[in-house]
PDB file of C-alpha atoms in Angstrom:
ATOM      1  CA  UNK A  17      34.334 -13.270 -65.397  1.00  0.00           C
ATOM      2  CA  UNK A  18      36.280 -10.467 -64.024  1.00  0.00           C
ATOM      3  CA  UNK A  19      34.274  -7.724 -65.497  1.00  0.00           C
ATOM      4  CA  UNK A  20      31.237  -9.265 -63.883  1.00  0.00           C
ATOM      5  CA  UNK A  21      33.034  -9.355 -60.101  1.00  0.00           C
ATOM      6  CA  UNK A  22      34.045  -5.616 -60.494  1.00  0.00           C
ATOM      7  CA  UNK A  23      30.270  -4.977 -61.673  1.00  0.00           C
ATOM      8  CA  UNK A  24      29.026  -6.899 -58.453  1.00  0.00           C
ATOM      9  CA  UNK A  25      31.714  -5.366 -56.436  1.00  0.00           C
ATOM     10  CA  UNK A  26      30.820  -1.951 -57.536  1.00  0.00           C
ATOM     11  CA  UNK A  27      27.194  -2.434 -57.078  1.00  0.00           C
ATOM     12  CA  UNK A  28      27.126  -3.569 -53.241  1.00  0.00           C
ATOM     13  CA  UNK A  29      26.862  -0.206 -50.741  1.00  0.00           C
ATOM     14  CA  UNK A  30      27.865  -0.488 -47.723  1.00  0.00           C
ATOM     15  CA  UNK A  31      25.475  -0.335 -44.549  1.00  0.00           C
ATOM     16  CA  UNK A  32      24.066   3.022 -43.313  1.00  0.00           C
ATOM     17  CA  UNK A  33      25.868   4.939 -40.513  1.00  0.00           C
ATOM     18  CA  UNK A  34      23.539   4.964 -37.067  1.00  0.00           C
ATOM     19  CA  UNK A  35      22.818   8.903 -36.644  1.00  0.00           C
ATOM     20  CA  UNK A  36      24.219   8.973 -33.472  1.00  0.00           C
ATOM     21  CA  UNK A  37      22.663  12.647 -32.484  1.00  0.00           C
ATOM     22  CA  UNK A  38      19.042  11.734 -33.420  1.00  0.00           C
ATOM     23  CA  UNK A  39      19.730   8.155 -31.326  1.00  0.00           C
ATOM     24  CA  UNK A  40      20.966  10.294 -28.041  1.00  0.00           C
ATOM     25  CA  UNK A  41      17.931  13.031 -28.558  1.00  0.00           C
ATOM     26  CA  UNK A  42      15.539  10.361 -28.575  1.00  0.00           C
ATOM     27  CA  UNK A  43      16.488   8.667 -25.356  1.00  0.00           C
ATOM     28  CA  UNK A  44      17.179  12.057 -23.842  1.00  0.00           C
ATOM     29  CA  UNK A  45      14.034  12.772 -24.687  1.00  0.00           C
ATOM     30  CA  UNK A  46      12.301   9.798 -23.317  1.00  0.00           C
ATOM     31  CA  UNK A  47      14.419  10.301 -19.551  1.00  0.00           C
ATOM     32  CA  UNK A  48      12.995  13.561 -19.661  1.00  0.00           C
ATOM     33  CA  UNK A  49       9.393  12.467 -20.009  1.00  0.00           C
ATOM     34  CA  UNK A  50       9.856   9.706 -17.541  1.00  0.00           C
ATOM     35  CA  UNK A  51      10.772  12.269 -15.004  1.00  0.00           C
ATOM     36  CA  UNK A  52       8.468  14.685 -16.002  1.00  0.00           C
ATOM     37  CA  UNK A  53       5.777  11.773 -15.655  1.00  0.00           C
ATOM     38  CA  UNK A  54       7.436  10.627 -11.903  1.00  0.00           C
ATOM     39  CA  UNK A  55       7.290  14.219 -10.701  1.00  0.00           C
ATOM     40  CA  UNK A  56       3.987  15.090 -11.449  1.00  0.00           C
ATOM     41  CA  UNK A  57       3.196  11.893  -9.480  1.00  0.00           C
ATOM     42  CA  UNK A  58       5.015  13.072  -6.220  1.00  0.00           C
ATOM     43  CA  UNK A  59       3.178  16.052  -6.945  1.00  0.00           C
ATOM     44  CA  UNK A  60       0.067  14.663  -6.716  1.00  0.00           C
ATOM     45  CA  UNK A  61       0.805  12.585  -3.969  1.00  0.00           C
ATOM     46  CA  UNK A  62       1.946  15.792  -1.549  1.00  0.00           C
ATOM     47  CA  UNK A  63      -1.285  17.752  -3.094  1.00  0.00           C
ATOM     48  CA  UNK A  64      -3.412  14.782  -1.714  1.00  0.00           C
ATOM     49  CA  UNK A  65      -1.353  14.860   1.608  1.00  0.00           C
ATOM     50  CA  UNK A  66      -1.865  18.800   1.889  1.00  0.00           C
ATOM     51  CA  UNK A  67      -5.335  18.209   1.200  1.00  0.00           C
ATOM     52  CA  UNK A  68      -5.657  15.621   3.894  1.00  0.00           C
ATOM     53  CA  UNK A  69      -3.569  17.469   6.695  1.00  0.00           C
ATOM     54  CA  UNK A  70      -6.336  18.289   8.831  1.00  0.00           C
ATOM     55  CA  UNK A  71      -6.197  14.372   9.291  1.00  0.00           C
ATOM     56  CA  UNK A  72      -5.162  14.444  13.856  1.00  0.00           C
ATOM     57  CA  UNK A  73      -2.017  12.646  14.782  1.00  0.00           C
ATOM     58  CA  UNK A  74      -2.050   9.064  14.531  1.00  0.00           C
ATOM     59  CA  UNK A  75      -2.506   7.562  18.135  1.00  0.00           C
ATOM     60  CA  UNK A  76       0.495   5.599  19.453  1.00  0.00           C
ATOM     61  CA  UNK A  77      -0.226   1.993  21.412  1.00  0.00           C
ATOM     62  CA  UNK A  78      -0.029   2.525  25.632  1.00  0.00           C
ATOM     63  CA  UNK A  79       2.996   2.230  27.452  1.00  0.00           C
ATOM     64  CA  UNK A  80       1.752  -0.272  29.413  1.00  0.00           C
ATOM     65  CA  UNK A  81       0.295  -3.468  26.673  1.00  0.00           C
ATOM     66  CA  UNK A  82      -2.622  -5.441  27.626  1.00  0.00           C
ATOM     67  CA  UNK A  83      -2.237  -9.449  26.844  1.00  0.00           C
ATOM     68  CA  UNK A  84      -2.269 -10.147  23.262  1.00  0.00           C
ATOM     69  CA  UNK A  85      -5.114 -12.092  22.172  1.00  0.00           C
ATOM     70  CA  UNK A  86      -3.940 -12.108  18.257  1.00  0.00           C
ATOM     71  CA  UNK A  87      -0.704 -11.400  16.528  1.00  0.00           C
ATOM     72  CA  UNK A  88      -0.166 -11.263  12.813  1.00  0.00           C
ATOM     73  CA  UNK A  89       2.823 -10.735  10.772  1.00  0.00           C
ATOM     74  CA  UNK A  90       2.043  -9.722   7.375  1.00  0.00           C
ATOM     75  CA  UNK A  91       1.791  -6.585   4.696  1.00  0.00           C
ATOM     76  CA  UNK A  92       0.119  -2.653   5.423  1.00  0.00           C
ATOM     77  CA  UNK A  93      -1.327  -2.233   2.340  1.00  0.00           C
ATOM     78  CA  UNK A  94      -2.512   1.359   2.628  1.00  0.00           C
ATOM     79  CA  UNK A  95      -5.819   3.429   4.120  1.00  0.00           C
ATOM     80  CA  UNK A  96      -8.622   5.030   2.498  1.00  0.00           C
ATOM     81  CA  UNK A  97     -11.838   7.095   3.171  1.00  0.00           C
ATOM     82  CA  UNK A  98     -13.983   3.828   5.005  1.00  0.00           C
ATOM     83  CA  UNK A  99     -16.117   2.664   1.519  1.00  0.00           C
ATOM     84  CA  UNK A 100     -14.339   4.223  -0.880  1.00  0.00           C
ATOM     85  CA  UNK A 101     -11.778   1.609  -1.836  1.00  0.00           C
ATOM     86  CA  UNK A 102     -10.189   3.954  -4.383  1.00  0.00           C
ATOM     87  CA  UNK A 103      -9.661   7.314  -1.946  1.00  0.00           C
ATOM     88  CA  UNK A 104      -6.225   6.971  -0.595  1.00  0.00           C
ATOM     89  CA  UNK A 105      -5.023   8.415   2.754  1.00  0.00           C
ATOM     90  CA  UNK A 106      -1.375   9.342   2.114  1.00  0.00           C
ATOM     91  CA  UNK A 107      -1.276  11.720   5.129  1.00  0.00           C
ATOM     92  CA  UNK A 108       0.561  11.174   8.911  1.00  0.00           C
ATOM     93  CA  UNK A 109       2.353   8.166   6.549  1.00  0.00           C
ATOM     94  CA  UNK A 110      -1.124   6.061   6.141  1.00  0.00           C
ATOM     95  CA  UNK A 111      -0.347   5.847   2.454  1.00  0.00           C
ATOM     96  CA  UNK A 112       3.318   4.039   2.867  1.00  0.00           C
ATOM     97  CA  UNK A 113       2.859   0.458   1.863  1.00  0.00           C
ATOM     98  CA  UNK A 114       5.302  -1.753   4.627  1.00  0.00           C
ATOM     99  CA  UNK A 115       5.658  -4.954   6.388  1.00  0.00           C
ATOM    100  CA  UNK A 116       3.652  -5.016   9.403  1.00  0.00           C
ATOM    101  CA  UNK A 117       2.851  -6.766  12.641  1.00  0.00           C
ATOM    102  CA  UNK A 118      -0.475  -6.365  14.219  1.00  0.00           C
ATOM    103  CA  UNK A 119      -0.783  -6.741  18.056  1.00  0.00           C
ATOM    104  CA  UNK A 120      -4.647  -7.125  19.131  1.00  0.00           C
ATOM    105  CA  UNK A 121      -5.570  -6.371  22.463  1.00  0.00           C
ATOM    106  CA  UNK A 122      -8.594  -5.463  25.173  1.00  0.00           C
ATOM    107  CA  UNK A 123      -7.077  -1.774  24.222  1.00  0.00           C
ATOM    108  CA  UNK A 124      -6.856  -2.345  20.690  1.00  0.00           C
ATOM    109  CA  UNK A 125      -4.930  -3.069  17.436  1.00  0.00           C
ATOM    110  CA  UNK A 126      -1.224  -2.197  17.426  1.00  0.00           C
ATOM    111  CA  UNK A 127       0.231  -1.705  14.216  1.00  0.00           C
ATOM    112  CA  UNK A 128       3.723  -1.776  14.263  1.00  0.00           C
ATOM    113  CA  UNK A 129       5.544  -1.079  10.570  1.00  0.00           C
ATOM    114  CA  UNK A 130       9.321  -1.046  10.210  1.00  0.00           C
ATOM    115  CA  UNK A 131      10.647   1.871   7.980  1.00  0.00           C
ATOM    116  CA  UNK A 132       7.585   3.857   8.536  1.00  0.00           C
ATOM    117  CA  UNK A 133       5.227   5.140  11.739  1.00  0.00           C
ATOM    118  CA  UNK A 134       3.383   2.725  13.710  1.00  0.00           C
ATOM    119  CA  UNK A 135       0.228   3.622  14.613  1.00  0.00           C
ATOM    120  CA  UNK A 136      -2.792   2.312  16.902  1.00  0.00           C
ATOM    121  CA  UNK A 137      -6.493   1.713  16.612  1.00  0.00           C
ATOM    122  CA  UNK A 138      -8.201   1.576  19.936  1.00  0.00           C
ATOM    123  CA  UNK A 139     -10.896  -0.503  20.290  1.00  0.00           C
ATOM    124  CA  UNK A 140     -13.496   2.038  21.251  1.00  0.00           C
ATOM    125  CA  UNK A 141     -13.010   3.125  17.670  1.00  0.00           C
ATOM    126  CA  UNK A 142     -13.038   0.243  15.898  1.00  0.00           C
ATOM    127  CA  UNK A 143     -16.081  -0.085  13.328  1.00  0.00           C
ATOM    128  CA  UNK A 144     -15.386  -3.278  12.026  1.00  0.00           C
ATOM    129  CA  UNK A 145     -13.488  -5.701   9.840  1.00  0.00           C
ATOM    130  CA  UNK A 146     -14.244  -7.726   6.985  1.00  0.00           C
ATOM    131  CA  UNK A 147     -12.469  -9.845   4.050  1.00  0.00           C
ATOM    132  CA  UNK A 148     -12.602  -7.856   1.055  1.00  0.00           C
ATOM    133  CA  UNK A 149     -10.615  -8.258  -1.890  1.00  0.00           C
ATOM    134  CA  UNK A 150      -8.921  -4.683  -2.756  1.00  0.00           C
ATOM    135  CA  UNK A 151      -8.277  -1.399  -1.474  1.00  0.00           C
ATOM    136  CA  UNK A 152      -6.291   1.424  -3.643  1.00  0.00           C
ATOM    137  CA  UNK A 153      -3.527   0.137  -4.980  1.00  0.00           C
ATOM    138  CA  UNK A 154      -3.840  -3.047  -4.210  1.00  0.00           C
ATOM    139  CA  UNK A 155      -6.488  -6.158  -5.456  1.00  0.00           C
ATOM    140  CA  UNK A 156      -6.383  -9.591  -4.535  1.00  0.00           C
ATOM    141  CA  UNK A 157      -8.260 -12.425  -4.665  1.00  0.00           C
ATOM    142  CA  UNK A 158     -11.664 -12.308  -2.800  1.00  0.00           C
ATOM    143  CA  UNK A 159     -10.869 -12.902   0.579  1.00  0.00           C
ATOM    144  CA  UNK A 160      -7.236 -11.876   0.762  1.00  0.00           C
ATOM    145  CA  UNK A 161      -7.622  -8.694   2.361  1.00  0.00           C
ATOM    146  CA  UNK A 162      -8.549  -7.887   6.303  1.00  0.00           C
ATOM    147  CA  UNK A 163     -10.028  -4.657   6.279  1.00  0.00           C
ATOM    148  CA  UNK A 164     -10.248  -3.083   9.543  1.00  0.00           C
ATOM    149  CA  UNK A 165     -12.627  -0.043   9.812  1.00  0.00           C
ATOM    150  CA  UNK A 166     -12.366   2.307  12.316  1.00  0.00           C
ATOM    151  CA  UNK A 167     -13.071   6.260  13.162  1.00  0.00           C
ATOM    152  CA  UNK A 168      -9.866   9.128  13.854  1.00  0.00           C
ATOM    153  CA  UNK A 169     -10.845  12.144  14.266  1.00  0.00           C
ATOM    154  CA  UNK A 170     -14.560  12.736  12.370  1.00  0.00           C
ATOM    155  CA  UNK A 171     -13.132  10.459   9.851  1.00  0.00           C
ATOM    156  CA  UNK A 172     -13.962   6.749   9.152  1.00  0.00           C
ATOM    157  CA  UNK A 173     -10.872   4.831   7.775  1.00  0.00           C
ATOM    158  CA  UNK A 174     -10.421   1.511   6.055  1.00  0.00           C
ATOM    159  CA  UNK A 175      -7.031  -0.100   6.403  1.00  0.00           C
ATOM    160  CA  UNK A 176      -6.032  -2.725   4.265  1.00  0.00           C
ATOM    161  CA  UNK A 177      -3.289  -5.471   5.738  1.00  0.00           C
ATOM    162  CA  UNK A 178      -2.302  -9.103   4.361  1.00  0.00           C
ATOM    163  CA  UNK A 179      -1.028 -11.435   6.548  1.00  0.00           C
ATOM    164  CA  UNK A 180       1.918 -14.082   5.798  1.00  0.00           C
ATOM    165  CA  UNK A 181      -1.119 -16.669   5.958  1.00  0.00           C
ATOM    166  CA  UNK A 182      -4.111 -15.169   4.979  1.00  0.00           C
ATOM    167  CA  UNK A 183      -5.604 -18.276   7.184  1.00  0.00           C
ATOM    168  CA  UNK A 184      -5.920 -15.793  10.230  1.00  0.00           C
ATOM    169  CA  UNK A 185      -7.982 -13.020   8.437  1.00  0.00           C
ATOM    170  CA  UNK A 186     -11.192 -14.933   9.390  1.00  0.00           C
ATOM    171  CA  UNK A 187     -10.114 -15.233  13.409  1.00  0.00           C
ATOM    172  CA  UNK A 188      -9.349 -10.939  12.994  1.00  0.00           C
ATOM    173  CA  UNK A 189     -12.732 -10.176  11.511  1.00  0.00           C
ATOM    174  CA  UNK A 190     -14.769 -12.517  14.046  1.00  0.00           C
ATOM    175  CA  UNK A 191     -12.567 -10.786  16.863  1.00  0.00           C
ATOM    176  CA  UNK A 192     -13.218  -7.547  15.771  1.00  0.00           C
ATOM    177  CA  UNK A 193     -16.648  -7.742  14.650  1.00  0.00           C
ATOM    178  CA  UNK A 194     -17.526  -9.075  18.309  1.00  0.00           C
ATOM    179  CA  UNK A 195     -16.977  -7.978  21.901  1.00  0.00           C
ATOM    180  CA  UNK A 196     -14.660  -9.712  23.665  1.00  0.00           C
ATOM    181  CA  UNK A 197     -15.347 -11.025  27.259  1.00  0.00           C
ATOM    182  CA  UNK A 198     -12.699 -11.837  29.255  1.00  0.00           C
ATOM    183  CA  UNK A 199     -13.776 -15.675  29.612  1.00  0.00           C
ATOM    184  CA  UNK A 200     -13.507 -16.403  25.930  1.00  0.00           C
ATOM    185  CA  UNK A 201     -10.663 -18.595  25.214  1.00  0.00           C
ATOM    186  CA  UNK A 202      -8.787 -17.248  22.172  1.00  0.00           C
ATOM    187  CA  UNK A 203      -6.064 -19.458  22.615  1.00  0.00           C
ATOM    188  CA  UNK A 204      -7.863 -21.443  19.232  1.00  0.00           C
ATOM    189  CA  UNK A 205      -7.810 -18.513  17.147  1.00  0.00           C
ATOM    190  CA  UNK A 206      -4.634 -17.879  17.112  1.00  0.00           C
TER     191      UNK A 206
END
């Protein structure tokens, strides 16, 4: 019996040793290709801002503010070329995704975004607004996007915001899409 426990004992192996090295060089290797990956991203990104840097300065809303006739609080979900859902405006800060609060007015739309530039559309160069369900970077169900068109410089621009209750898009894109007349109450769309 105790020839056959020295045979087993002899027999076992103990477990391989982890290769420590080749462990490290792998992950090493994988941070490095991460941040390869992540810089030719930024890359790109500046490229497509250089590109677009004939793009005029982005208007800023009056001193003086005109009664609001709609407010939203909600999401900036980026600009692109106006029906091109995919071309993304990344220059004057039109590609920085933020929280946002749109002001409309008889001058326009104020879009005020914390951590990055606010910017206005006035209304004499707003195209148009519809629901639409995506624009680049971003898709949602149909619907869940307000899409406000509108011309800077010889450019037309689609901008893509989400409110906090994406019941208001519909009382944005009827506002928009129509003149307003000073009689109308809007007291109902709000």
């Amino acid at each position: 019996m105790t020839s056959a426990l020295i045979n087993l004992a002899v027999e076992e192996k103990s477990q391989a040793v982890t290769d420590w090295a080749a462990r490290i060089g792998w992950v090493v290797g994988l941070l490095l290709f991460i941040a390869l990956l992540y810089w030719l991203m930024r890359e790109g990104w500046k490229w497509r801002g250089t590109l677009q840097g004939d793009l005029p300065e982005l208007p800023a809303a009056p001193a003086t503010a005109a009664e609001p006739r709609l407010t939203m609080a909600g999401r900036y979900h980026g600009s692109t070329t106006a029906g091109q859902w995919l071309d993304r405006i990344v220059a004057r800060g039109l590609g920085t995704r933020s929280r946002a609060e749109l002001t409309l007015t008889d001058q326009g739309v104020a879009v005020v975004r914390p951590g990055a530039q606010d910017f206005f559309i006035p209304a004499d160069r707003v195209r148009g607004a519809r629901l639409d369900k995506g624009i680049a970077g971003k898709v949602l169900t149909e619907g869940g996007l307000l899409v406000i068109t509108w011309e800077h410089g010889d450019r037309q621009i689609d901008s893509g915001f989400r409110s906090d209750r994406a019941a208001e898009h519909p009382a944005w894109v009827e506002a928009l899409t129509r003149p307003h007349h000073p009689n109308h109450d809007m007291e109902g769309a709000r």
